[in-house]
mmCIF file of C-alpha atoms in Angstrom:
data_model
loop_
_atom_site.group_PDB
_atom_site.id
_atom_site.type_symbol
_atom_site.label_atom_id
_atom_site.label_comp_id
_atom_site.label_asym_id
_atom_site.label_seq_id
_atom_site.Cartn_x
_atom_site.Cartn_y
_atom_site.Cartn_z
ATOM 1 C CA MET V 29 -52.919 -94.868 120.421
ATOM 2 C CA LYS V 30 -49.292 -95.839 119.920
ATOM 3 C CA LYS V 31 -46.767 -95.074 122.611
ATOM 4 C CA LYS V 32 -43.329 -93.839 121.516
ATOM 5 C CA ILE V 33 -40.439 -93.245 123.920
ATOM 6 C CA PHE V 34 -37.790 -90.537 123.619
ATOM 7 C CA GLU V 35 -34.676 -92.438 124.624
ATOM 8 C CA ARG V 36 -32.476 -91.500 127.566
ATOM 9 C CA VAL V 37 -35.008 -88.996 128.973
ATOM 10 C CA ASN V 38 -37.615 -91.789 129.071
ATOM 11 C CA GLU V 39 -40.396 -89.388 128.091
ATOM 12 C CA SER V 40 -43.348 -90.821 126.167
ATOM 13 C CA LEU V 41 -45.453 -89.502 123.309
ATOM 14 C CA LEU V 42 -48.831 -90.980 122.440
ATOM 15 C CA THR V 43 -49.667 -90.818 118.740
ATOM 16 C CA GLU V 44 -52.672 -91.646 116.615
ATOM 17 C CA LYS V 45 -53.658 -90.992 113.044
ATOM 18 C CA LEU V 46 -57.404 -90.372 112.826
ATOM 19 C CA ASP V 47 -59.586 -91.820 110.068
ATOM 20 C CA ASN V 48 -59.688 -88.424 108.350
ATOM 21 C CA GLY V 49 -55.876 -88.216 108.256
ATOM 22 C CA VAL V 50 -55.277 -85.744 111.121
ATOM 23 C CA GLU V 51 -52.306 -86.824 113.240
ATOM 24 C CA VAL V 52 -52.560 -86.364 117.027
ATOM 25 C CA TYR V 53 -49.568 -86.180 119.402
ATOM 26 C CA LEU V 54 -50.144 -86.212 123.158
ATOM 27 C CA TYR V 55 -47.240 -85.434 125.479
ATOM 28 C CA LYS V 56 -48.230 -85.901 129.112
ATOM 29 C CA THR V 57 -45.958 -84.658 131.901
ATOM 30 C CA ASN V 58 -46.346 -83.913 135.601
ATOM 31 C CA LYS V 59 -43.571 -81.292 135.463
ATOM 32 C CA THR V 60 -46.083 -78.501 134.944
ATOM 33 C CA LYS V 61 -49.668 -77.507 135.706
ATOM 34 C CA ASN V 62 -49.926 -75.606 132.415
ATOM 35 C CA PHE V 63 -50.839 -76.947 128.991
ATOM 36 C CA TYR V 64 -49.884 -76.050 125.448
ATOM 37 C CA ILE V 65 -52.248 -76.980 122.607
ATOM 38 C CA THR V 66 -51.353 -76.501 118.945
ATOM 39 C CA ILE V 67 -52.785 -77.196 115.515
ATOM 40 C CA SER V 68 -50.205 -77.130 112.733
ATOM 41 C CA VAL V 69 -50.330 -77.278 108.948
ATOM 42 C CA LYS V 70 -47.445 -78.499 106.812
ATOM 43 C CA TYR V 71 -47.798 -75.454 104.607
ATOM 44 C CA GLY V 72 -45.584 -72.393 104.836
ATOM 45 C CA ALA V 73 -43.837 -69.707 102.840
ATOM 46 C CA ASN V 74 -41.605 -72.232 101.034
ATOM 47 C CA VAL V 75 -44.512 -73.090 98.718
ATOM 48 C CA THR V 76 -44.384 -70.637 95.823
ATOM 49 C CA LYS V 77 -45.976 -72.774 93.104
ATOM 50 C CA TYR V 78 -48.035 -75.961 93.113
ATOM 51 C CA LYS V 79 -49.969 -78.221 90.813
ATOM 52 C CA ILE V 80 -53.293 -80.050 91.097
ATOM 53 C CA GLY V 81 -53.899 -82.196 88.035
ATOM 54 C CA ASP V 82 -52.806 -80.083 85.084
ATOM 55 C CA LYS V 83 -53.531 -76.752 86.774
ATOM 56 C CA VAL V 84 -50.547 -74.801 88.136
ATOM 57 C CA THR V 85 -51.102 -72.165 90.836
ATOM 58 C CA GLU V 86 -48.532 -69.487 91.648
ATOM 59 C CA ILE V 87 -48.643 -68.189 95.208
ATOM 60 C CA ILE V 88 -48.081 -64.515 95.982
ATOM 61 C CA PRO V 89 -45.244 -64.077 98.521
ATOM 62 C CA GLY V 90 -46.599 -63.438 102.022
ATOM 63 C CA SER V 91 -49.765 -65.497 101.423
ATOM 64 C CA ALA V 92 -49.018 -68.164 104.056
ATOM 65 C CA HIS V 93 -48.526 -65.493 106.714
ATOM 66 C CA PHE V 94 -51.591 -63.532 105.534
ATOM 67 C CA LEU V 95 -53.679 -66.714 105.767
ATOM 68 C CA GLU V 96 -52.429 -67.234 109.327
ATOM 69 C CA HIS V 97 -53.803 -63.765 110.193
ATOM 70 C CA LYS V 98 -57.206 -64.621 108.734
ATOM 71 C CA VAL V 99 -57.459 -67.979 110.497
ATOM 72 C CA MET V 100 -56.302 -66.604 113.875
ATOM 73 C CA ALA V 101 -58.623 -63.610 113.524
ATOM 74 C CA LEU V 102 -59.376 -63.049 117.210
ATOM 75 C CA SER V 103 -60.404 -59.435 116.642
ATOM 76 C CA GLU V 104 -63.215 -60.779 114.454
ATOM 77 C CA ASN V 105 -63.988 -63.856 116.603
ATOM 78 C CA LYS V 106 -65.016 -61.677 119.528
ATOM 79 C CA GLU V 107 -66.845 -64.385 121.490
ATOM 80 C CA ILE V 108 -63.916 -66.789 121.251
ATOM 81 C CA SER V 109 -61.457 -64.020 122.098
ATOM 82 C CA LYS V 110 -63.539 -63.002 125.111
ATOM 83 C CA ARG V 111 -63.709 -66.576 126.399
ATOM 84 C CA ILE V 112 -59.948 -67.106 125.958
ATOM 85 C CA ASN V 113 -59.335 -63.956 128.017
ATOM 86 C CA GLU V 114 -61.780 -65.105 130.708
ATOM 87 C CA LEU V 115 -59.910 -68.398 130.988
ATOM 88 C CA GLY V 116 -56.605 -66.524 131.356
ATOM 89 C CA SER V 117 -55.211 -68.336 128.322
ATOM 90 C CA LEU V 118 -52.976 -66.959 125.590
ATOM 91 C CA ALA V 119 -53.690 -67.601 121.904
ATOM 92 C CA ASN V 120 -51.094 -67.025 119.230
ATOM 93 C CA ALA V 121 -49.867 -68.215 115.832
ATOM 94 C CA TRP V 122 -46.702 -68.238 113.760
ATOM 95 C CA THR V 123 -45.729 -68.914 110.169
ATOM 96 C CA SER V 124 -42.351 -70.152 108.971
ATOM 97 C CA TYR V 125 -41.085 -71.283 105.588
ATOM 98 C CA ASN V 126 -42.012 -74.870 106.491
ATOM 99 C CA GLY V 127 -45.381 -74.588 108.194
ATOM 100 C CA THR V 128 -47.999 -72.669 110.156
ATOM 101 C CA ASN V 129 -48.832 -73.183 113.827
ATOM 102 C CA TYR V 130 -51.872 -72.068 115.853
ATOM 103 C CA ASN V 131 -51.635 -72.378 119.635
ATOM 104 C CA ILE V 132 -53.195 -71.789 123.038
ATOM 105 C CA PHE V 133 -51.257 -71.752 126.296
ATOM 106 C CA GLY V 134 -53.215 -71.991 129.540
ATOM 107 C CA SER V 135 -53.643 -73.518 132.973
ATOM 108 C CA ILE V 136 -57.372 -74.265 133.451
ATOM 109 C CA ASN V 137 -60.129 -75.965 131.434
ATOM 110 C CA ILE V 138 -57.915 -77.715 128.909
ATOM 111 C CA LYS V 139 -60.853 -79.292 127.058
ATOM 112 C CA GLU V 140 -62.613 -75.979 126.559
ATOM 113 C CA ASN V 141 -59.377 -74.392 125.326
ATOM 114 C CA LEU V 142 -58.887 -77.293 122.922
ATOM 115 C CA ILE V 143 -62.368 -76.836 121.485
ATOM 116 C CA LEU V 144 -61.828 -73.069 121.210
ATOM 117 C CA LEU V 145 -58.652 -73.653 119.177
ATOM 118 C CA LEU V 146 -60.423 -76.180 116.944
ATOM 119 C CA ASP V 147 -63.236 -73.643 116.440
ATOM 120 C CA ILE V 148 -60.716 -71.000 115.394
ATOM 121 C CA PHE V 149 -59.038 -73.339 112.916
ATOM 122 C CA TYR V 150 -62.130 -74.904 111.343
ATOM 123 C CA ASN V 151 -64.508 -71.917 111.281
ATOM 124 C CA THR V 152 -62.516 -69.524 109.156
ATOM 125 C CA ASP V 153 -64.292 -66.668 107.403
ATOM 126 C CA ILE V 154 -62.174 -65.155 104.637
ATOM 127 C CA ASN V 155 -64.018 -62.526 102.614
ATOM 128 C CA PRO V 156 -62.999 -59.525 100.473
ATOM 129 C CA LYS V 157 -63.881 -57.020 103.193
ATOM 130 C CA ASN V 158 -61.805 -58.515 106.010
ATOM 131 C CA VAL V 159 -58.906 -59.275 103.657
ATOM 132 C CA GLU V 160 -58.695 -55.626 102.585
ATOM 133 C CA GLU V 161 -58.893 -54.520 106.224
ATOM 134 C CA GLU V 162 -56.024 -56.847 107.160
ATOM 135 C CA LYS V 163 -53.675 -55.429 104.525
ATOM 136 C CA GLY V 164 -52.988 -52.304 106.555
ATOM 137 C CA ILE V 165 -52.151 -54.336 109.665
ATOM 138 C CA ILE V 166 -49.763 -56.618 107.789
ATOM 139 C CA GLY V 167 -48.252 -53.620 105.988
ATOM 140 C CA GLU V 168 -47.356 -52.127 109.388
ATOM 141 C CA GLU V 169 -45.831 -55.464 110.404
ATOM 142 C CA ILE V 170 -43.682 -55.440 107.260
ATOM 143 C CA ASP V 171 -42.520 -51.885 108.029
ATOM 144 C CA MET V 172 -41.618 -52.833 111.610
ATOM 145 C CA TYR V 173 -39.680 -55.838 110.304
ATOM 146 C CA LYS V 174 -37.680 -53.584 107.974
ATOM 147 C CA ASP V 175 -36.983 -51.100 110.771
ATOM 148 C CA LYS V 176 -35.149 -53.840 112.671
ATOM 149 C CA ILE V 177 -31.718 -53.635 111.089
ATOM 150 C CA ASN V 178 -30.711 -57.214 111.888
ATOM 151 C CA SER V 179 -33.877 -58.680 110.366
ATOM 152 C CA TYR V 180 -33.643 -56.416 107.345
ATOM 153 C CA MET V 181 -29.992 -57.327 106.734
ATOM 154 C CA ALA V 182 -30.816 -61.025 107.033
ATOM 155 C CA SER V 183 -33.623 -60.819 104.464
ATOM 156 C CA GLU V 184 -31.453 -58.813 102.069
ATOM 157 C CA LEU V 185 -28.632 -61.308 102.503
ATOM 158 C CA PHE V 186 -30.810 -64.262 101.521
ATOM 159 C CA LYS V 187 -32.065 -62.332 98.484
ATOM 160 C CA ASN V 188 -28.426 -61.903 97.485
ATOM 161 C CA LEU V 189 -27.458 -65.520 98.182
ATOM 162 C CA PHE V 190 -30.230 -67.209 96.226
ATOM 163 C CA ASN V 191 -31.375 -66.984 92.618
ATOM 164 C CA THR V 192 -34.702 -68.841 92.503
ATOM 165 C CA SER V 193 -35.261 -70.276 96.008
ATOM 166 C CA TYR V 194 -38.273 -69.389 98.155
ATOM 167 C CA VAL V 195 -35.958 -67.726 100.707
ATOM 168 C CA LYS V 196 -35.571 -64.804 98.311
ATOM 169 C CA ASN V 197 -38.955 -63.769 99.713
ATOM 170 C CA THR V 198 -39.523 -63.034 103.395
ATOM 171 C CA VAL V 199 -42.270 -64.949 105.179
ATOM 172 C CA VAL V 200 -44.306 -61.741 105.585
ATOM 173 C CA GLY V 201 -43.767 -60.575 101.977
ATOM 174 C CA GLU V 202 -43.496 -57.018 100.696
ATOM 175 C CA ARG V 203 -46.204 -54.346 100.695
ATOM 176 C CA SER V 204 -46.393 -54.729 96.892
ATOM 177 C CA ASP V 205 -47.098 -58.467 97.371
ATOM 178 C CA ILE V 206 -49.751 -57.910 100.030
ATOM 179 C CA ALA V 207 -51.620 -55.512 97.744
ATOM 180 C CA LYS V 208 -52.167 -58.375 95.255
ATOM 181 C CA ILE V 209 -53.539 -60.898 97.765
ATOM 182 C CA THR V 210 -57.266 -61.638 97.474
ATOM 183 C CA ALA V 211 -59.868 -63.506 99.504
ATOM 184 C CA LYS V 212 -60.324 -65.872 96.562
ATOM 185 C CA GLY V 213 -56.619 -66.728 96.532
ATOM 186 C CA LEU V 214 -56.462 -67.292 100.310
ATOM 187 C CA ASN V 215 -59.576 -69.467 100.275
ATOM 188 C CA LYS V 216 -58.022 -71.601 97.543
ATOM 189 C CA ILE V 217 -54.851 -72.122 99.593
ATOM 190 C CA TYR V 218 -56.955 -72.972 102.655
ATOM 191 C CA LYS V 219 -58.987 -75.473 100.638
ATOM 192 C CA ASP V 220 -55.933 -77.091 99.025
ATOM 193 C CA PHE V 221 -53.496 -77.237 101.978
ATOM 194 C CA TYR V 222 -55.532 -76.921 105.195
ATOM 195 C CA VAL V 223 -56.738 -80.489 104.817
ATOM 196 C CA PRO V 224 -56.851 -83.243 107.470
ATOM 197 C CA ASN V 225 -53.938 -85.312 106.116
ATOM 198 C CA ASN V 226 -51.733 -82.193 106.068
ATOM 199 C CA THR V 227 -52.604 -81.222 109.663
ATOM 200 C CA PHE V 228 -51.455 -82.365 113.097
ATOM 201 C CA ILE V 229 -52.607 -81.584 116.630
ATOM 202 C CA THR V 230 -50.229 -81.541 119.600
ATOM 203 C CA VAL V 231 -51.258 -81.367 123.260
ATOM 204 C CA CYS V 232 -48.594 -80.991 125.951
ATOM 205 C CA GLY V 233 -49.140 -80.835 129.727
ATOM 206 C CA ASN V 234 -50.725 -82.771 132.572
ATOM 207 C CA PHE V 235 -54.047 -84.196 131.353
ATOM 208 C CA ASP V 236 -56.043 -87.379 130.822
ATOM 209 C CA GLU V 237 -54.886 -88.690 127.436
ATOM 210 C CA ASN V 238 -58.058 -90.717 126.722
ATOM 211 C CA ASP V 239 -60.295 -87.790 127.618
ATOM 212 C CA ILE V 240 -58.391 -85.418 125.313
ATOM 213 C CA MET V 241 -58.253 -87.927 122.458
ATOM 214 C CA ASN V 242 -61.998 -88.576 122.743
ATOM 215 C CA THR V 243 -62.667 -84.813 122.722
ATOM 216 C CA ILE V 244 -60.687 -84.456 119.487
ATOM 217 C CA LYS V 245 -62.422 -87.431 117.870
ATOM 218 C CA GLU V 246 -65.895 -86.208 118.841
ATOM 219 C CA TYR V 247 -65.141 -82.786 117.351
ATOM 220 C CA MET V 248 -63.773 -84.331 114.132
ATOM 221 C CA ASN V 249 -66.791 -86.628 113.764
ATOM 222 C CA LYS V 250 -69.072 -83.574 113.713
ATOM 223 C CA LEU V 251 -67.016 -82.015 110.905
ATOM 224 C CA ASP V 252 -67.042 -85.175 108.770
ATOM 225 C CA LEU V 253 -63.770 -84.255 107.042
ATOM 226 C CA LYS V 254 -62.132 -86.564 104.515
ATOM 227 C CA PRO V 255 -58.482 -86.961 103.482
ATOM 228 C CA LYS V 256 -57.582 -85.237 100.213
ATOM 229 C CA LYS V 257 -54.862 -85.747 97.667
ATOM 230 C CA LEU V 258 -52.214 -83.158 98.452
ATOM 231 C CA PRO V 259 -51.034 -80.703 95.776
ATOM 232 C CA LYS V 260 -47.678 -81.312 94.099
ATOM 233 C CA VAL V 261 -45.324 -78.539 95.203
ATOM 234 C CA ILE V 262 -43.181 -77.257 92.328
ATOM 235 C CA LYS V 263 -39.623 -76.232 93.171
ATOM 236 C CA GLY V 264 -37.108 -74.469 90.960
ATOM 237 C CA ARG V 265 -33.492 -75.502 90.544
ATOM 238 C CA GLU V 266 -31.150 -73.369 92.581
ATOM 239 C CA LYS V 267 -27.641 -72.548 91.333
ATOM 240 C CA ASP V 268 -24.592 -72.870 93.551
ATOM 241 C CA THR V 269 -23.499 -69.332 92.705
ATOM 242 C CA VAL V 270 -24.764 -66.312 94.639
ATOM 243 C CA ARG V 271 -26.834 -63.619 92.951
ATOM 244 C CA ILE V 272 -25.129 -60.571 94.506
ATOM 245 C CA PRO V 273 -21.718 -60.971 96.211
ATOM 246 C CA TYR V 274 -21.635 -57.641 98.066
ATOM 247 C CA GLN V 275 -24.088 -55.023 99.324
ATOM 248 C CA GLU V 276 -23.880 -51.944 101.529
ATOM 249 C CA ILE V 277 -26.812 -50.625 103.546
ATOM 250 C CA LYS V 278 -26.794 -47.028 104.727
ATOM 251 C CA LYS V 279 -27.630 -46.783 108.405
ATOM 252 C CA ASP V 280 -26.764 -44.112 110.952
ATOM 253 C CA ILE V 281 -25.351 -46.357 113.696
ATOM 254 C CA ASN V 282 -22.029 -46.234 115.516
ATOM 255 C CA ASP V 283 -20.912 -49.834 115.098
ATOM 256 C CA VAL V 284 -20.662 -51.301 111.615
ATOM 257 C CA ARG V 285 -22.591 -54.544 111.176
ATOM 258 C CA VAL V 286 -21.287 -57.216 108.838
ATOM 259 C CA LYS V 287 -22.873 -60.476 107.746
ATOM 260 C CA TYR V 288 -20.531 -62.798 105.832
ATOM 261 C CA ALA V 289 -22.373 -65.736 104.245
ATOM 262 C CA ILE V 290 -21.087 -68.878 102.576
ATOM 263 C CA LYS V 291 -23.325 -70.941 100.297
ATOM 264 C CA ILE V 292 -22.317 -74.588 99.798
ATOM 265 C CA ASN V 293 -24.026 -77.389 97.909
ATOM 266 C CA ARG V 294 -24.902 -80.235 100.296
ATOM 267 C CA LYS V 295 -23.215 -82.683 97.918
ATOM 268 C CA ALA V 296 -19.889 -81.305 99.137
ATOM 269 C CA PHE V 297 -20.453 -83.076 102.469
ATOM 270 C CA SER V 298 -20.258 -86.840 102.997
ATOM 271 C CA VAL V 299 -22.822 -86.662 105.839
ATOM 272 C CA LYS V 300 -26.277 -86.962 104.249
ATOM 273 C CA ASN V 301 -28.442 -86.950 107.391
ATOM 274 C CA LYS V 302 -29.646 -83.348 107.856
ATOM 275 C CA ARG V 303 -29.736 -83.463 111.656
ATOM 276 C CA LEU V 304 -26.239 -84.949 111.907
ATOM 277 C CA LEU V 305 -24.810 -82.515 109.364
ATOM 278 C CA SER V 306 -26.361 -79.599 111.270
ATOM 279 C CA ALA V 307 -24.836 -80.894 114.501
ATOM 280 C CA TYR V 308 -21.358 -81.242 112.998
ATOM 281 C CA LEU V 309 -21.473 -77.773 111.443
ATOM 282 C CA ASN V 310 -22.777 -76.140 114.619
ATOM 283 C CA ILE V 311 -19.995 -77.780 116.640
ATOM 284 C CA ILE V 312 -17.379 -76.541 114.163
ATOM 285 C CA LEU V 313 -18.826 -73.023 114.049
ATOM 286 C CA GLY V 314 -19.184 -72.885 117.834
ATOM 287 C CA ALA V 315 -15.566 -73.911 118.304
ATOM 288 C CA ASN V 316 -14.345 -71.170 115.974
ATOM 289 C CA PHE V 317 -16.772 -68.274 116.373
ATOM 290 C CA SER V 318 -18.258 -68.439 119.886
ATOM 291 C CA ALA V 319 -17.508 -65.928 122.647
ATOM 292 C CA THR V 320 -14.967 -68.379 124.106
ATOM 293 C CA SER V 321 -13.167 -69.182 120.838
ATOM 294 C CA PRO V 322 -9.517 -68.209 120.231
ATOM 295 C CA LEU V 323 -10.546 -66.381 117.047
ATOM 296 C CA TYR V 324 -12.970 -64.162 118.940
ATOM 297 C CA GLU V 325 -10.299 -63.409 121.538
ATOM 298 C CA LYS V 326 -7.875 -62.492 118.777
ATOM 299 C CA TYR V 327 -10.372 -60.199 117.014
ATOM 300 C CA LYS V 328 -11.400 -58.576 120.280
ATOM 301 C CA ASN V 329 -7.825 -57.991 121.471
ATOM 302 C CA GLU V 330 -6.887 -56.479 118.118
ATOM 303 C CA ASN V 331 -9.940 -54.173 118.237
ATOM 304 C CA ILE V 332 -11.441 -55.792 115.141
ATOM 305 C CA VAL V 333 -14.845 -56.714 116.631
ATOM 306 C CA THR V 334 -16.980 -55.927 119.652
ATOM 307 C CA SER V 335 -19.127 -59.026 119.156
ATOM 308 C CA LEU V 336 -19.027 -62.122 116.972
ATOM 309 C CA ASN V 337 -21.737 -64.656 116.191
ATOM 310 C CA ARG V 338 -22.533 -67.466 113.783
ATOM 311 C CA SER V 339 -25.450 -69.476 112.418
ATOM 312 C CA MET V 340 -26.159 -72.086 109.789
ATOM 313 C CA SER V 341 -29.223 -73.131 107.778
ATOM 314 C CA ILE V 342 -30.103 -75.923 105.406
ATOM 315 C CA ILE V 343 -32.118 -74.538 102.495
ATOM 316 C CA ASP V 344 -33.144 -77.473 100.294
ATOM 317 C CA ASN V 345 -29.889 -78.602 98.642
ATOM 318 C CA HIS V 346 -27.673 -75.863 100.059
ATOM 319 C CA ILE V 347 -25.960 -75.075 103.332
ATOM 320 C CA VAL V 348 -25.721 -71.438 104.383
ATOM 321 C CA ILE V 349 -23.144 -70.458 107.008
ATOM 322 C CA ILE V 350 -23.328 -66.900 108.336
ATOM 323 C CA ILE V 351 -20.646 -65.150 110.396
ATOM 324 C CA GLU V 352 -21.787 -61.800 111.763
ATOM 325 C CA ALA V 353 -20.032 -59.124 113.746
ATOM 326 C CA PHE V 354 -20.261 -55.661 115.253
ATOM 327 C CA THR V 355 -17.087 -53.841 114.315
ATOM 328 C CA LYS V 356 -15.579 -50.360 114.063
ATOM 329 C CA ASP V 357 -13.910 -51.279 110.768
ATOM 330 C CA GLY V 358 -15.992 -53.520 108.537
ATOM 331 C CA ASP V 359 -13.426 -53.753 105.755
ATOM 332 C CA ARG V 360 -10.720 -54.881 108.149
ATOM 333 C CA PHE V 361 -12.993 -57.519 109.676
ATOM 334 C CA ILE V 362 -13.907 -58.884 106.220
ATOM 335 C CA LYS V 363 -10.231 -59.000 105.203
ATOM 336 C CA GLU V 364 -9.198 -60.875 108.363
ATOM 337 C CA LEU V 365 -12.177 -63.238 108.196
ATOM 338 C CA GLU V 366 -11.473 -64.145 104.578
ATOM 339 C CA LYS V 367 -8.025 -65.342 105.658
ATOM 340 C CA ASP V 368 -9.068 -67.053 108.885
ATOM 341 C CA ILE V 369 -12.109 -68.872 107.553
ATOM 342 C CA LYS V 370 -9.818 -70.924 105.315
ATOM 343 C CA LYS V 371 -7.922 -72.274 108.326
ATOM 344 C CA LEU V 372 -10.653 -73.227 110.797
ATOM 345 C CA SER V 373 -9.715 -75.881 113.333
ATOM 346 C CA LEU V 374 -11.368 -78.277 115.763
ATOM 347 C CA SER V 375 -9.537 -80.033 118.590
ATOM 348 C CA LYS V 376 -10.803 -83.347 119.935
ATOM 349 C CA ASP V 377 -11.296 -81.818 123.399
ATOM 350 C CA GLU V 378 -13.384 -78.976 121.980
ATOM 351 C CA PHE V 379 -15.394 -81.446 119.898
ATOM 352 C CA GLU V 380 -16.204 -83.491 123.017
ATOM 353 C CA ARG V 381 -17.170 -80.375 125.008
ATOM 354 C CA LYS V 382 -19.539 -79.185 122.301
ATOM 355 C CA ARG V 383 -21.067 -82.650 121.931
ATOM 356 C CA LYS V 384 -21.741 -82.814 125.683
ATOM 357 C CA ARG V 385 -23.495 -79.445 125.441
ATOM 358 C CA TYR V 386 -25.723 -80.883 122.710
ATOM 359 C CA LEU V 387 -26.621 -83.799 124.984
ATOM 360 C CA LYS V 388 -27.348 -81.479 127.895
ATOM 361 C CA SER V 389 -29.505 -79.211 125.731
ATOM 362 C CA TYR V 390 -31.475 -82.214 124.450
ATOM 363 C CA ILE V 391 -32.240 -83.357 128.008
ATOM 364 C CA LEU V 392 -33.147 -79.850 129.220
ATOM 365 C CA ASP V 393 -35.634 -79.421 126.362
ATOM 366 C CA PHE V 394 -37.954 -81.848 128.127
ATOM 367 C CA ASP V 395 -38.266 -79.528 131.125
ATOM 368 C CA ASN V 396 -40.406 -77.136 129.081
ATOM 369 C CA ILE V 397 -43.617 -78.158 127.292
ATOM 370 C CA GLU V 398 -43.219 -75.353 124.755
ATOM 371 C CA ASP V 399 -39.781 -76.708 123.787
ATOM 372 C CA VAL V 400 -41.167 -80.231 123.435
ATOM 373 C CA GLU V 401 -44.010 -78.984 121.239
ATOM 374 C CA TYR V 402 -41.546 -77.021 119.089
ATOM 375 C CA ILE V 403 -39.390 -80.126 118.581
ATOM 376 C CA ILE V 404 -42.481 -82.058 117.469
ATOM 377 C CA ALA V 405 -43.741 -79.280 115.186
ATOM 378 C CA ILE V 406 -40.431 -78.534 113.467
ATOM 379 C CA SER V 407 -39.637 -82.236 113.007
ATOM 380 C CA LEU V 408 -42.978 -82.909 111.315
ATOM 381 C CA MET V 409 -42.887 -79.744 109.205
ATOM 382 C CA THR V 410 -39.342 -80.244 107.928
ATOM 383 C CA GLU V 411 -38.901 -84.032 107.865
ATOM 384 C CA ASN V 412 -42.428 -85.410 108.233
ATOM 385 C CA LYS V 413 -41.251 -87.570 111.136
ATOM 386 C CA ILE V 414 -40.050 -87.359 114.730
ATOM 387 C CA SER V 415 -36.715 -88.756 115.870
ATOM 388 C CA TYR V 416 -37.020 -90.667 119.135
ATOM 389 C CA LYS V 417 -33.319 -91.535 119.069
ATOM 390 C CA ALA V 418 -31.811 -88.051 119.051
ATOM 391 C CA TYR V 419 -29.656 -88.932 122.051
ATOM 392 C CA SER V 420 -28.060 -91.857 120.194
ATOM 393 C CA GLU V 421 -27.571 -89.658 117.147
ATOM 394 C CA ILE V 422 -25.674 -87.103 119.208
ATOM 395 C CA MET V 423 -23.658 -89.881 120.872
ATOM 396 C CA SER V 424 -22.770 -91.229 117.416
ATOM 397 C CA LEU V 425 -21.090 -87.979 116.374
ATOM 398 C CA ASP V 426 -17.526 -88.854 115.457
ATOM 399 C CA TYR V 427 -14.507 -86.552 115.673
ATOM 400 C CA ASN V 428 -12.930 -87.864 112.462
ATOM 401 C CA ILE V 429 -16.155 -87.279 110.534
ATOM 402 C CA ALA V 430 -16.294 -83.774 112.023
ATOM 403 C CA LEU V 431 -12.833 -83.134 110.543
ATOM 404 C CA GLU V 432 -14.082 -84.343 107.141
ATOM 405 C CA VAL V 433 -17.017 -81.932 107.370
ATOM 406 C CA LEU V 434 -14.609 -79.151 108.340
ATOM 407 C CA LYS V 435 -12.446 -79.829 105.272
ATOM 408 C CA SER V 436 -15.528 -79.701 103.032
ATOM 409 C CA ILE V 437 -16.359 -76.109 103.997
ATOM 410 C CA ASN V 438 -15.383 -73.980 101.014
ATOM 411 C CA THR V 439 -15.679 -70.281 100.280
ATOM 412 C CA ASP V 440 -16.283 -70.524 96.533
ATOM 413 C CA ASN V 441 -19.644 -68.757 96.825
ATOM 414 C CA VAL V 442 -19.800 -65.892 99.304
ATOM 415 C CA SER V 443 -22.156 -62.950 99.789
ATOM 416 C CA ILE V 444 -21.404 -60.091 102.184
ATOM 417 C CA ILE V 445 -23.677 -57.379 103.506
ATOM 418 C CA LYS V 446 -22.392 -54.400 105.501
ATOM 419 C CA THR V 447 -23.798 -51.227 107.028
ATOM 420 C CA VAL V 448 -22.244 -47.859 106.213
ATOM 421 C CA LYS V 449 -23.049 -44.401 107.534
#
């Protein structure tokens, strides 16, 4: 096992790549009596088409999430489910665009919980009968997702922003997509992507590292899995222009909701490192659109908004910045925002305050094993590596570069979504 140190917090992570290609990450801490065990696959809803040899496979939207349901099928794995309940543990799973994660959180019998999670992951039974039965459950999940106005607006907004990108589809898919999914298709995805060299195991908590590593190795030796050549993921070319610039959604609610989104090609920014660019943009957005910003005070005092928020995402080669608000007058808010967004500012004092918050947040993350696991999982799913020098990266943030990033924000490609009664 190799020992890696997260700088400044002086926390260590033991890592080892097994002979079959599975990567193992062990984070031991005495800050908790609980443990958090996860198995993750670097396969998510961002894969819409892939190639093995000369054969191209198109994936039905929602398949990654559907496959998650069939792997973490606790209602079918009654013995495993019963034992997890007896141990007082909690089993769950999630799917994102970048990957899928299966997890168990508990406090006793860590080795047994680990084996239970491995059993869930490696003893999957996907057949036509249980796939058809699952469609109704996932259909209800899709309906619930659409009933949540904020989630629905967000998904519609990304459909409007992008022309060919995977984010045009939600992670869960549409009912029309789910109807097309078959056991054969899910088994193919499982066979092609759920392979050892596309999988990593993370264990966080207070445990004996050698004991846990030996347990994993013994289990893997029984399976006799081999590394496989990974499929070539096929991506389309995304235009800089938005597909639909404006949309209204009818909803009987008192406050109007507005989401104002800017789509910018990453080439517009001189900062190429994704983590650093995200940090700079979040500092700029926080300084201008947080609850303590002058702009929010102005909008609130002039009765333009009742709340104001912001977010940013990196979607392949594009940056998406979203400003959202609750307002009594959506048109007025949009008009004011269109003027103000062209004159955003960032003082050196505000830059330093926001940077210190980043540093504090980074340190506090290590007080919670679930946060540590999430950092590991997201880093490996999105960048295929973990940064052990995040503290230095944050310290390296430069005010003058932040001003350059600020100047590079343009509103050439905007999409707006608004609720109306």
